[in-house]
Every structure is written in C-alpha cells, then in structure tokens.
Amino acid sequence: MRVVSIVGARPQFIKAAAVSRAIRSTAGVSEVLVHTGQHYDDNMSAVFFAELDIPTPDYHLGVGSGSHGVQTGRMLEAIEHVLLRERPDWVLVYGDTNSTLAGALAAAKLHIPVAHVEAGLRAFNRRMPEEINRVLADHTSDLLFAPTETAVDNLRREGLPAERIQLVGDVMYDAALYYGAQAMASSSILEQLNMKPKEYILATVHRAENTDDPVRLRAIFDGLMQVATECSVILPLHPRTSQALEREGLLVEATRVLQIIPPVGYLDMVLLEKNARLVATDSGGVPKEAYFYEVPSVIFRQETEWVELVEMGWASLVEPLSTKDIGEAVRKLLAASRSSQRNPYGHGRAAEKIVSLMLGVRGDRNAWQ
C-alpha cells in the first residue's frame, strides 16, 4: 500500500510524525511525504522536522503565504501534479488547514481515496476558515478518523455514512506520550529560565482575531500582567503578537511584567506545558496537549473544538474582552477540582489503528460509492 501524506503547518507535523512511525513499522506500507510549504521557516519547518524525527519530505511545494484563495489554489495545482506522478492507494490529510482542504480536493477529483485524521471536529463557527476546511474535507473523504465520540456524533448528524466513520482516538495523545518522555530527557528549558515545575503559568497568544483587535489584545495582556503579580507568566512570543503589542504600545510594559521568551522548539514547549500550573492560550491544540499532562487551560476564545475539556473541568472558555474576566477565569480554574474520568481521546494507539484500517480497505474509491 502506498500512502501520500500531506502536511503544511506545525500542528500537522506533530500528527504526521506519529502516523509516519506507524507506517514505517508496518510491512507492505510505504509513504510519500508532501510538505506544501504553507508554513516554512527554520522554526516552523526544517528544525521542527529534525526534532520530531519526521522523514525529510519527498516533495516540498514551496507554496508560501497568500490569501486563502491564492494559497489553496496554488496547493491544489501542485498537489495534483504529485498525485498524478505517484498514483497512491490513499491520500492522508490532517486537521483543518488550507493544506488539508487542497489535498482532499486534489485527491477526490482524481478519484484517489482520501483519509482524514481529526475528522468530525466542529466549533460551529463558520466564520473560522478552519471550520470551512474541516467540514469540506470531511465531506470529501472516504475514511473519517474521528478522535472522540463527540466527533463521531458530529459526523453522523451531518449524514455521513456510518461505514466511513472510524473512532480511532487522538494521534496527539500518541505524540504526547512519545514526546513527553523525550522532552523530560532532552530539554533544559526550565533550567535556562530558572523556573521550577508548577511555579508558573504558560501563555500563548497568536490568533489574528485576538492580535488584530486592540480591545482583545489589551484585555488579554492586561489580564496576564495582572495574573503575573500572583504567579510568574512565561510567554513564548509569536512574531505576529510582538508586532501587535508594539503597534498598541504594550510591548515595553508586557516585557517588564511577563517572562517573554522567543518561540521555542516542540520538545521545549512540551516540557513547559507538562510542568505549568496552568496554560492560558488561544491555541486550538495546546489546551488538549496540556490536558494530556494533567494541566488545566484557560482558552481565550468563544468556542473550542475540544468540548470534552470544558465538560470535564479541564478547560475554561473566556471571550477576551475584559481584564477582570481573564483574571477571574485563571483564579477560578486554579482553584477548581476536576474530573478524573476515562480519557476521551483513546489509549495512545491511534496511529496504529489508522494504518491498519487503511490497509483493510486498500483504497478502492468505488467501494464507497
């Protein structure tokens, strides 16, 4: 069986690393790795691949940035050329980026079966480009690898055939188990920062809806600076956020009050998550990673794809419009008790299940129609 895996953004590299390991350990399966170049710099790509021990991409499409239409169109054209050359049994796409959508569309139009990892996630906010990408990818795919029962329910409600939906667990849990141990052995980030476990809050801010809105940006950073008077706050600063803080005249004060550091590699980030008292973030993936390490999260958003975290008390949503609301959300979550019920994200063997299921179907699109 020949699989073309398509990635383009940092979170997809982590997911692909887990599945690529499973592919490499399975007889009769080979992988062609395609990097669209949606995110490409040394911090987000080359170094990241080396750190995660992901095979060097067989194709680097070098698409780069652009509007959603321009970027997706360029990817669609470039991916089509790769698929015509490789003629795989399966095209494997991850998550909800423009790379996901372009890969699924290119394969579907060539009648090559598509498998979607992280199928069924919904924020129920069609203003998010990620929501459009994930819905369209799901309705184009032949195998839908759902990470949770909630994701399965979402797919069923949208009328997708039951035989296409497979509950496999979350590949990010596979990654958390694997890289958590690696980070403990190799990262020295806590020593570099002179920080002890459970004595700091880890913050990340990067979403355009927060960085480009002066009200939200100020509420978040005023709230974090208020919290920092009670507990140290470490903030790996995203370049977009740095520019926004400078634009709004907040950078100097934030640098004085918060422990701002440059963006960090994945293993350093894992260790920071694993040892934080709490994570405060607008990321889609970081709250779930934190949960895997039994760390609660305050999420600077109106919605989250990971509703299970909120239901179990491991995450709290706060729309970042008020400094007071942010401070209260952090304090409340730090003091709250949390459910210790069964992990809804599986048992850390999602990647193995994904490869096994693709092998079982053997990529015959006609079988699905």
Tab-separated table of C-alpha atoms in Angstrom:
chain	number	residue	atom	x	y	z
A	1	MET	CA	0.000	0.000	0.000
A	2	ARG	CA	1.305	3.427	-0.985
A	3	VAL	CA	0.205	6.482	1.035
A	4	VAL	CA	0.739	10.130	0.154
A	5	SER	CA	0.661	12.191	3.373
A	6	ILE	CA	0.098	15.921	3.024
A	7	VAL	CA	1.232	18.410	5.673
A	8	GLY	CA	1.859	22.130	5.692
A	9	ALA	CA	1.571	23.582	9.185
A	10	ARG	CA	3.282	22.971	12.505
A	11	PRO	CA	0.429	21.046	14.238
A	12	GLN	CA	0.217	18.710	11.246
A	13	PHE	CA	3.908	17.856	11.531
A	14	ILE	CA	3.308	16.500	15.039
A	15	LYS	CA	0.326	14.387	13.942
A	16	ALA	CA	2.148	13.124	10.866
A	17	ALA	CA	5.142	12.128	12.996
A	18	ALA	CA	3.000	9.651	14.945
A	19	VAL	CA	1.418	8.144	11.844
A	20	SER	CA	4.713	8.050	9.912
A	21	ARG	CA	6.260	5.980	12.721
A	22	ALA	CA	3.370	3.520	12.465
A	23	ILE	CA	3.718	3.352	8.679
A	24	ARG	CA	7.470	2.717	8.884
A	25	SER	CA	6.877	-0.177	11.294
A	26	THR	CA	4.188	-1.841	9.115
A	27	ALA	CA	5.227	-4.297	6.423
A	28	GLY	CA	3.859	-3.641	2.964
A	29	VAL	CA	3.168	0.060	3.509
A	30	SER	CA	5.202	2.951	2.089
A	31	GLU	CA	4.759	6.691	2.484
A	32	VAL	CA	5.404	9.678	0.253
A	33	LEU	CA	5.511	12.828	2.392
A	34	VAL	CA	4.409	16.103	0.797
A	35	HIS	CA	5.097	19.432	2.525
A	36	THR	CA	3.034	22.187	0.921
A	37	GLY	CA	5.154	24.940	2.414
A	38	GLN	CA	2.110	26.643	3.970
A	39	HIS	CA	4.348	27.373	6.960
A	40	TYR	CA	8.006	27.490	6.112
A	41	ASP	CA	10.859	28.862	8.127
A	42	ASP	CA	13.525	27.161	10.209
A	43	ASN	CA	11.488	27.385	13.421
A	44	MET	CA	8.280	26.045	11.921
A	45	SER	CA	9.611	23.563	9.426
A	46	ALA	CA	13.183	22.299	8.930
A	47	VAL	CA	14.237	22.306	12.588
A	48	PHE	CA	10.829	21.024	13.571
A	49	PHE	CA	11.110	18.032	11.223
A	50	ALA	CA	14.534	17.181	12.630
A	51	GLU	CA	13.390	17.491	16.258
A	52	LEU	CA	10.360	15.261	15.685
A	53	ASP	CA	12.343	12.708	13.678
A	54	ILE	CA	9.982	13.063	10.721
A	55	PRO	CA	11.370	11.797	7.408
A	56	THR	CA	12.574	14.525	5.057
A	57	PRO	CA	9.643	15.412	2.759
A	58	ASP	CA	9.755	13.741	-0.632
A	59	TYR	CA	8.189	16.860	-2.107
A	60	HIS	CA	8.376	20.428	-0.886
A	61	LEU	CA	5.872	22.500	-2.846
A	62	GLY	CA	7.042	25.899	-1.564
A	63	VAL	CA	3.579	27.467	-1.758
A	64	GLY	CA	4.190	30.007	1.000
A	65	SER	CA	1.741	32.606	2.265
A	66	GLY	CA	-1.116	34.331	0.464
A	67	SER	CA	-4.853	34.854	0.698
A	68	HIS	CA	-6.949	31.751	1.314
A	69	GLY	CA	-7.966	31.548	-2.346
A	70	VAL	CA	-4.477	32.105	-3.713
A	71	GLN	CA	-2.810	29.725	-1.273
A	72	THR	CA	-5.362	26.931	-1.669
A	73	GLY	CA	-5.366	27.269	-5.459
A	74	ARG	CA	-1.588	27.007	-5.688
A	75	MET	CA	-1.625	23.968	-3.425
A	76	LEU	CA	-4.376	22.298	-5.414
A	77	GLU	CA	-2.405	22.624	-8.639
A	78	ALA	CA	0.889	21.482	-7.124
A	79	ILE	CA	-0.607	18.531	-5.209
A	80	GLU	CA	-2.398	17.333	-8.339
A	81	HIS	CA	0.947	17.055	-10.163
A	82	VAL	CA	2.364	14.960	-7.292
A	83	LEU	CA	-0.637	12.631	-7.206
A	84	LEU	CA	-0.586	12.091	-10.966
A	85	ARG	CA	3.045	11.081	-10.662
A	86	GLU	CA	2.765	8.907	-7.535
A	87	ARG	CA	-0.684	7.316	-8.033
A	88	PRO	CA	-1.082	6.295	-4.360
A	89	ASP	CA	-3.657	3.975	-2.826
A	90	TRP	CA	-4.514	6.620	-0.258
A	91	VAL	CA	-4.074	10.345	0.330
A	92	LEU	CA	-3.831	11.132	4.030
A	93	VAL	CA	-4.704	14.639	5.241
A	94	TYR	CA	-4.618	16.107	8.733
A	95	GLY	CA	-6.643	18.650	10.656
A	96	ASP	CA	-8.157	21.780	9.179
A	97	THR	CA	-5.661	23.933	7.266
A	98	ASN	CA	-5.674	25.056	3.647
A	99	SER	CA	-3.239	22.177	3.022
A	100	THR	CA	-5.908	19.769	4.326
A	101	LEU	CA	-8.574	21.100	2.004
A	102	ALA	CA	-6.307	21.273	-1.053
A	103	GLY	CA	-5.068	17.717	-0.517
A	104	ALA	CA	-8.574	16.327	-0.101
A	105	LEU	CA	-9.915	18.150	-3.171
A	106	ALA	CA	-6.987	17.228	-5.409
A	107	ALA	CA	-7.299	13.555	-4.500
A	108	ALA	CA	-11.094	13.452	-4.803
A	109	LYS	CA	-11.029	14.956	-8.294
A	110	LEU	CA	-8.515	12.296	-9.352
A	111	HIS	CA	-10.657	9.550	-7.748
A	112	ILE	CA	-7.940	8.672	-5.254
A	113	PRO	CA	-9.341	7.692	-1.830
A	114	VAL	CA	-8.893	10.253	0.962
A	115	ALA	CA	-8.445	9.567	4.668
A	116	HIS	CA	-8.892	12.469	7.111
A	117	VAL	CA	-7.197	12.446	10.518
A	118	GLU	CA	-9.091	14.501	13.153
A	119	ALA	CA	-12.381	14.172	11.311
A	120	GLY	CA	-15.573	15.441	12.912
A	121	LEU	CA	-14.186	18.322	14.937
A	122	ARG	CA	-16.576	21.261	14.991
A	123	ALA	CA	-16.501	24.691	16.615
A	124	PHE	CA	-19.864	25.550	14.967
A	125	ASN	CA	-18.471	28.879	13.820
A	126	ARG	CA	-18.474	29.189	10.029
A	127	ARG	CA	-16.589	32.489	10.249
A	128	MET	CA	-13.481	30.443	11.049
A	129	PRO	CA	-11.643	29.379	7.871
A	130	GLU	CA	-10.582	26.229	9.734
A	131	GLU	CA	-14.237	25.271	10.207
A	132	ILE	CA	-14.887	25.514	6.464
A	133	ASN	CA	-11.773	23.469	5.723
A	134	ARG	CA	-12.644	20.669	8.148
A	135	VAL	CA	-16.283	20.389	7.035
A	136	LEU	CA	-15.362	20.237	3.349
A	137	ALA	CA	-12.512	17.794	3.987
A	138	ASP	CA	-14.853	15.502	5.923
A	139	HIS	CA	-17.478	15.500	3.183
A	140	THR	CA	-14.809	14.738	0.575
A	141	SER	CA	-13.094	11.915	2.449
A	142	ASP	CA	-13.602	8.162	2.238
A	143	LEU	CA	-12.292	7.294	5.692
A	144	LEU	CA	-13.017	9.606	8.593
A	145	PHE	CA	-10.703	9.052	11.544
A	146	ALA	CA	-12.543	10.606	14.477
A	147	PRO	CA	-10.598	11.286	17.684
A	148	THR	CA	-13.594	11.255	20.066
A	149	GLU	CA	-17.201	10.106	20.435
A	150	THR	CA	-18.245	13.760	20.095
A	151	ALA	CA	-16.556	13.926	16.690
A	152	VAL	CA	-18.325	10.722	15.635
A	153	ASP	CA	-21.673	12.225	16.659
A	154	ASN	CA	-20.961	15.373	14.644
A	155	LEU	CA	-20.266	13.342	11.510
A	156	ARG	CA	-23.403	11.248	11.957
A	157	ARG	CA	-25.543	14.361	12.384
A	158	GLU	CA	-24.222	15.646	9.060
A	159	GLY	CA	-25.421	12.482	7.356
A	160	LEU	CA	-22.052	10.937	6.566
A	161	PRO	CA	-22.243	7.145	6.044
A	162	ALA	CA	-21.509	5.122	9.162
A	163	GLU	CA	-19.128	2.814	7.282
A	164	ARG	CA	-16.799	5.727	6.575
A	165	ILE	CA	-16.546	6.819	10.228
A	166	GLN	CA	-13.930	5.214	12.467
A	167	LEU	CA	-13.328	6.119	16.119
A	168	VAL	CA	-9.558	5.706	16.471
A	169	GLY	CA	-8.587	8.058	19.292
A	170	ASP	CA	-6.365	11.091	19.028
A	171	VAL	CA	-2.950	10.940	17.353
A	172	MET	CA	-1.963	13.904	19.515
A	173	TYR	CA	-2.234	11.623	22.535
A	174	ASP	CA	0.138	9.218	20.801
A	175	ALA	CA	2.510	12.159	20.308
A	176	ALA	CA	2.108	13.393	23.894
A	177	LEU	CA	3.122	10.025	25.305
A	178	TYR	CA	6.094	9.680	22.964
A	179	TYR	CA	7.444	13.219	23.068
A	180	GLY	CA	6.646	13.809	26.737
A	181	ALA	CA	9.252	11.222	27.647
A	182	GLN	CA	11.712	12.640	25.114
A	183	ALA	CA	11.269	16.165	26.432
A	184	MET	CA	11.958	15.073	30.012
A	185	ALA	CA	15.210	13.511	28.862
A	186	SER	CA	16.491	16.195	26.485
A	187	SER	CA	15.006	19.639	27.198
A	188	SER	CA	16.717	22.027	29.622
A	189	ILE	CA	14.272	24.895	29.116
A	190	LEU	CA	13.273	25.093	32.817
A	191	GLU	CA	16.893	25.403	33.900
A	192	GLN	CA	17.510	28.044	31.229
A	193	LEU	CA	14.575	30.073	32.541
A	194	ASN	CA	15.480	29.423	36.194
A	195	MET	CA	11.958	28.086	36.725
A	196	LYS	CA	10.690	25.190	38.834
A	197	PRO	CA	7.774	22.867	37.984
A	198	LYS	CA	4.286	24.123	38.910
A	199	GLU	CA	5.574	27.612	39.779
A	200	TYR	CA	4.478	29.358	36.556
A	201	ILE	CA	1.628	29.848	34.108
A	202	LEU	CA	2.390	29.219	30.422
A	203	ALA	CA	0.722	31.619	27.984
A	204	THR	CA	0.500	31.627	24.185
A	205	VAL	CA	-1.308	34.194	22.036
A	206	HIS	CA	-1.311	34.170	18.247
A	207	ARG	CA	-4.828	34.138	16.724
A	208	ALA	CA	-5.489	37.027	14.347
A	209	GLU	CA	-8.897	37.621	15.961
A	210	ASN	CA	-7.034	38.482	19.176
A	211	THR	CA	-3.833	40.094	17.915
A	212	ASP	CA	-5.560	42.275	15.306
A	213	ASP	CA	-8.275	43.542	17.661
A	214	PRO	CA	-6.903	46.228	20.027
A	215	VAL	CA	-9.645	45.610	22.617
A	216	ARG	CA	-8.999	41.883	22.796
A	217	LEU	CA	-5.231	42.279	22.704
A	218	ARG	CA	-5.235	44.760	25.589
A	219	ALA	CA	-7.696	42.687	27.628
A	220	ILE	CA	-5.535	39.571	27.255
A	221	PHE	CA	-2.261	41.250	28.121
A	222	ASP	CA	-3.648	43.408	30.911
A	223	GLY	CA	-5.191	40.218	32.310
A	224	LEU	CA	-1.923	38.285	32.020
A	225	MET	CA	0.024	41.122	33.634
A	226	GLN	CA	-2.481	41.208	36.499
A	227	VAL	CA	-2.120	37.428	36.961
A	228	ALA	CA	1.685	37.790	36.873
A	229	THR	CA	1.576	39.674	40.185
A	230	GLU	CA	0.449	36.389	41.770
A	231	CYS	CA	2.270	33.772	39.663
A	232	SER	CA	5.030	34.048	37.058
A	233	VAL	CA	3.795	34.007	33.465
A	234	ILE	CA	6.035	32.609	30.719
A	235	LEU	CA	5.110	33.714	27.212
A	236	PRO	CA	6.881	32.408	24.085
A	237	LEU	CA	6.115	35.398	21.860
A	238	HIS	CA	4.750	34.807	18.366
A	239	PRO	CA	6.089	37.317	15.782
A	240	ARG	CA	2.558	38.488	14.897
A	241	THR	CA	1.820	39.133	18.562
A	242	SER	CA	5.076	41.010	19.047
A	243	GLN	CA	4.194	43.330	16.172
A	244	ALA	CA	0.686	43.843	17.562
A	245	LEU	CA	1.988	44.694	21.042
A	246	GLU	CA	4.430	47.193	19.597
A	247	ARG	CA	1.678	48.746	17.482
A	248	GLU	CA	-0.548	49.199	20.538
A	249	GLY	CA	2.262	50.474	22.783
A	250	LEU	CA	2.087	47.437	25.090
A	251	LEU	CA	5.372	45.697	24.337
A	252	VAL	CA	7.589	47.530	26.825
A	253	GLU	CA	5.230	47.026	29.773
A	254	ALA	CA	4.500	43.399	28.844
A	255	THR	CA	8.226	42.669	28.627
A	256	ARG	CA	8.755	44.204	32.059
A	257	VAL	CA	5.977	42.229	33.790
A	258	LEU	CA	5.856	38.915	31.907
A	259	GLN	CA	8.694	36.499	31.269
A	260	ILE	CA	8.675	36.861	27.497
A	261	ILE	CA	10.888	34.463	25.556
A	262	PRO	CA	11.430	33.778	21.833
A	263	PRO	CA	9.395	30.998	20.163
A	264	VAL	CA	10.601	27.593	21.355
A	265	GLY	CA	11.028	24.190	19.737
A	266	TYR	CA	8.480	21.445	20.192
A	267	LEU	CA	10.266	19.494	22.928
A	268	ASP	CA	10.866	22.682	24.936
A	269	MET	CA	7.196	23.545	24.520
A	270	VAL	CA	6.162	20.088	25.682
A	271	LEU	CA	8.256	20.439	28.825
A	272	LEU	CA	6.827	23.903	29.525
A	273	GLU	CA	3.281	22.536	29.132
A	274	LYS	CA	3.981	19.472	31.235
A	275	ASN	CA	5.304	21.490	34.186
A	276	ALA	CA	2.970	24.510	34.153
A	277	ARG	CA	0.396	25.175	36.882
A	278	LEU	CA	-1.988	26.340	34.168
A	279	VAL	CA	-1.952	27.197	30.471
A	280	ALA	CA	-3.570	30.405	29.188
A	281	THR	CA	-3.880	30.324	25.412
A	282	ASP	CA	-5.880	30.988	22.267
A	283	SER	CA	-4.415	27.917	20.562
A	284	GLY	CA	-6.549	25.115	19.209
A	285	GLY	CA	-4.135	22.326	20.123
A	286	VAL	CA	-2.273	23.494	23.230
A	287	PRO	CA	-5.196	23.012	25.681
A	288	LYS	CA	-5.506	19.378	24.643
A	289	GLU	CA	-1.769	18.792	24.920
A	290	ALA	CA	-1.880	20.368	28.380
A	291	TYR	CA	-4.728	18.048	29.382
A	292	PHE	CA	-2.633	15.033	28.412
A	293	TYR	CA	-0.118	16.253	31.015
A	294	GLU	CA	-2.912	16.953	33.566
A	295	VAL	CA	-2.603	20.739	33.303
A	296	PRO	CA	-5.769	22.916	33.093
A	297	SER	CA	-6.262	25.629	30.462
A	298	VAL	CA	-7.970	28.991	30.156
A	299	ILE	CA	-8.820	29.444	26.470
A	300	PHE	CA	-9.106	32.964	25.013
A	301	ARG	CA	-11.889	32.064	22.592
A	302	GLN	CA	-15.684	31.893	22.374
A	303	GLU	CA	-15.621	28.239	21.371
A	304	THR	CA	-13.381	25.188	21.293
A	305	GLU	CA	-13.325	22.031	19.218
A	306	TRP	CA	-12.417	20.101	22.363
A	307	VAL	CA	-15.728	20.356	24.221
A	308	GLU	CA	-14.781	17.369	26.384
A	309	LEU	CA	-12.134	19.503	28.148
A	310	VAL	CA	-14.724	22.064	29.195
A	311	GLU	CA	-17.245	19.404	30.228
A	312	MET	CA	-14.668	17.670	32.432
A	313	GLY	CA	-13.494	20.938	34.015
A	314	TRP	CA	-10.011	20.875	32.483
A	315	ALA	CA	-10.586	23.978	30.358
A	316	SER	CA	-12.480	27.229	30.692
A	317	LEU	CA	-13.573	29.438	27.803
A	318	VAL	CA	-13.352	33.188	28.232
A	319	GLU	CA	-14.040	35.705	25.489
A	320	PRO	CA	-11.125	38.149	25.890
A	321	LEU	CA	-12.995	41.426	26.223
A	322	SER	CA	-12.379	42.159	29.904
A	323	THR	CA	-9.214	42.133	32.011
A	324	LYS	CA	-11.326	41.241	35.037
A	325	ASP	CA	-12.895	38.222	33.295
A	326	ILE	CA	-9.484	36.848	32.344
A	327	GLY	CA	-8.082	37.215	35.850
A	328	GLU	CA	-11.158	35.611	37.385
A	329	ALA	CA	-11.104	32.709	34.912
A	330	VAL	CA	-7.476	31.921	35.772
A	331	ARG	CA	-8.046	32.063	39.532
A	332	LYS	CA	-11.241	30.010	39.348
A	333	LEU	CA	-9.669	27.250	37.279
A	334	LEU	CA	-6.604	27.059	39.505
A	335	ALA	CA	-8.868	26.511	42.499
A	336	ALA	CA	-11.313	24.107	40.828
A	337	SER	CA	-11.480	20.348	41.229
A	338	ARG	CA	-11.504	18.330	38.021
A	339	SER	CA	-12.942	15.055	36.795
A	340	SER	CA	-10.625	12.065	36.663
A	341	GLN	CA	-12.916	10.090	34.381
A	342	ARG	CA	-11.709	7.999	31.444
A	343	ASN	CA	-9.553	9.793	28.881
A	344	PRO	CA	-11.932	10.526	25.953
A	345	TYR	CA	-9.018	10.655	23.487
A	346	GLY	CA	-8.174	6.957	23.423
A	347	HIS	CA	-5.240	4.887	24.586
A	348	GLY	CA	-2.303	6.320	22.641
A	349	ARG	CA	-2.525	3.866	19.731
A	350	ALA	CA	-4.491	5.935	17.221
A	351	ALA	CA	-1.735	5.894	14.588
A	352	GLU	CA	-1.584	2.092	14.572
A	353	LYS	CA	-5.364	1.907	14.119
A	354	ILE	CA	-5.243	4.401	11.251
A	355	VAL	CA	-2.655	2.398	9.296
A	356	SER	CA	-4.461	-0.880	9.988
A	357	LEU	CA	-7.790	0.491	8.760
A	358	MET	CA	-6.301	1.886	5.559
A	359	LEU	CA	-4.659	-1.482	4.918
A	360	GLY	CA	-8.004	-3.211	5.421
A	361	VAL	CA	-9.818	-1.065	2.889
A	362	ARG	CA	-6.908	-0.895	0.421
A	363	GLY	CA	-8.028	2.360	-1.121
A	364	ASP	CA	-10.806	1.432	-3.528
A	365	ARG	CA	-12.926	4.546	-4.029
A	366	ASN	CA	-15.577	2.553	-5.898
A	367	ALA	CA	-16.229	0.586	-2.706
A	368	TRP	CA	-17.507	3.758	-1.065
A	369	GLN	CA	-19.938	4.896	-3.778
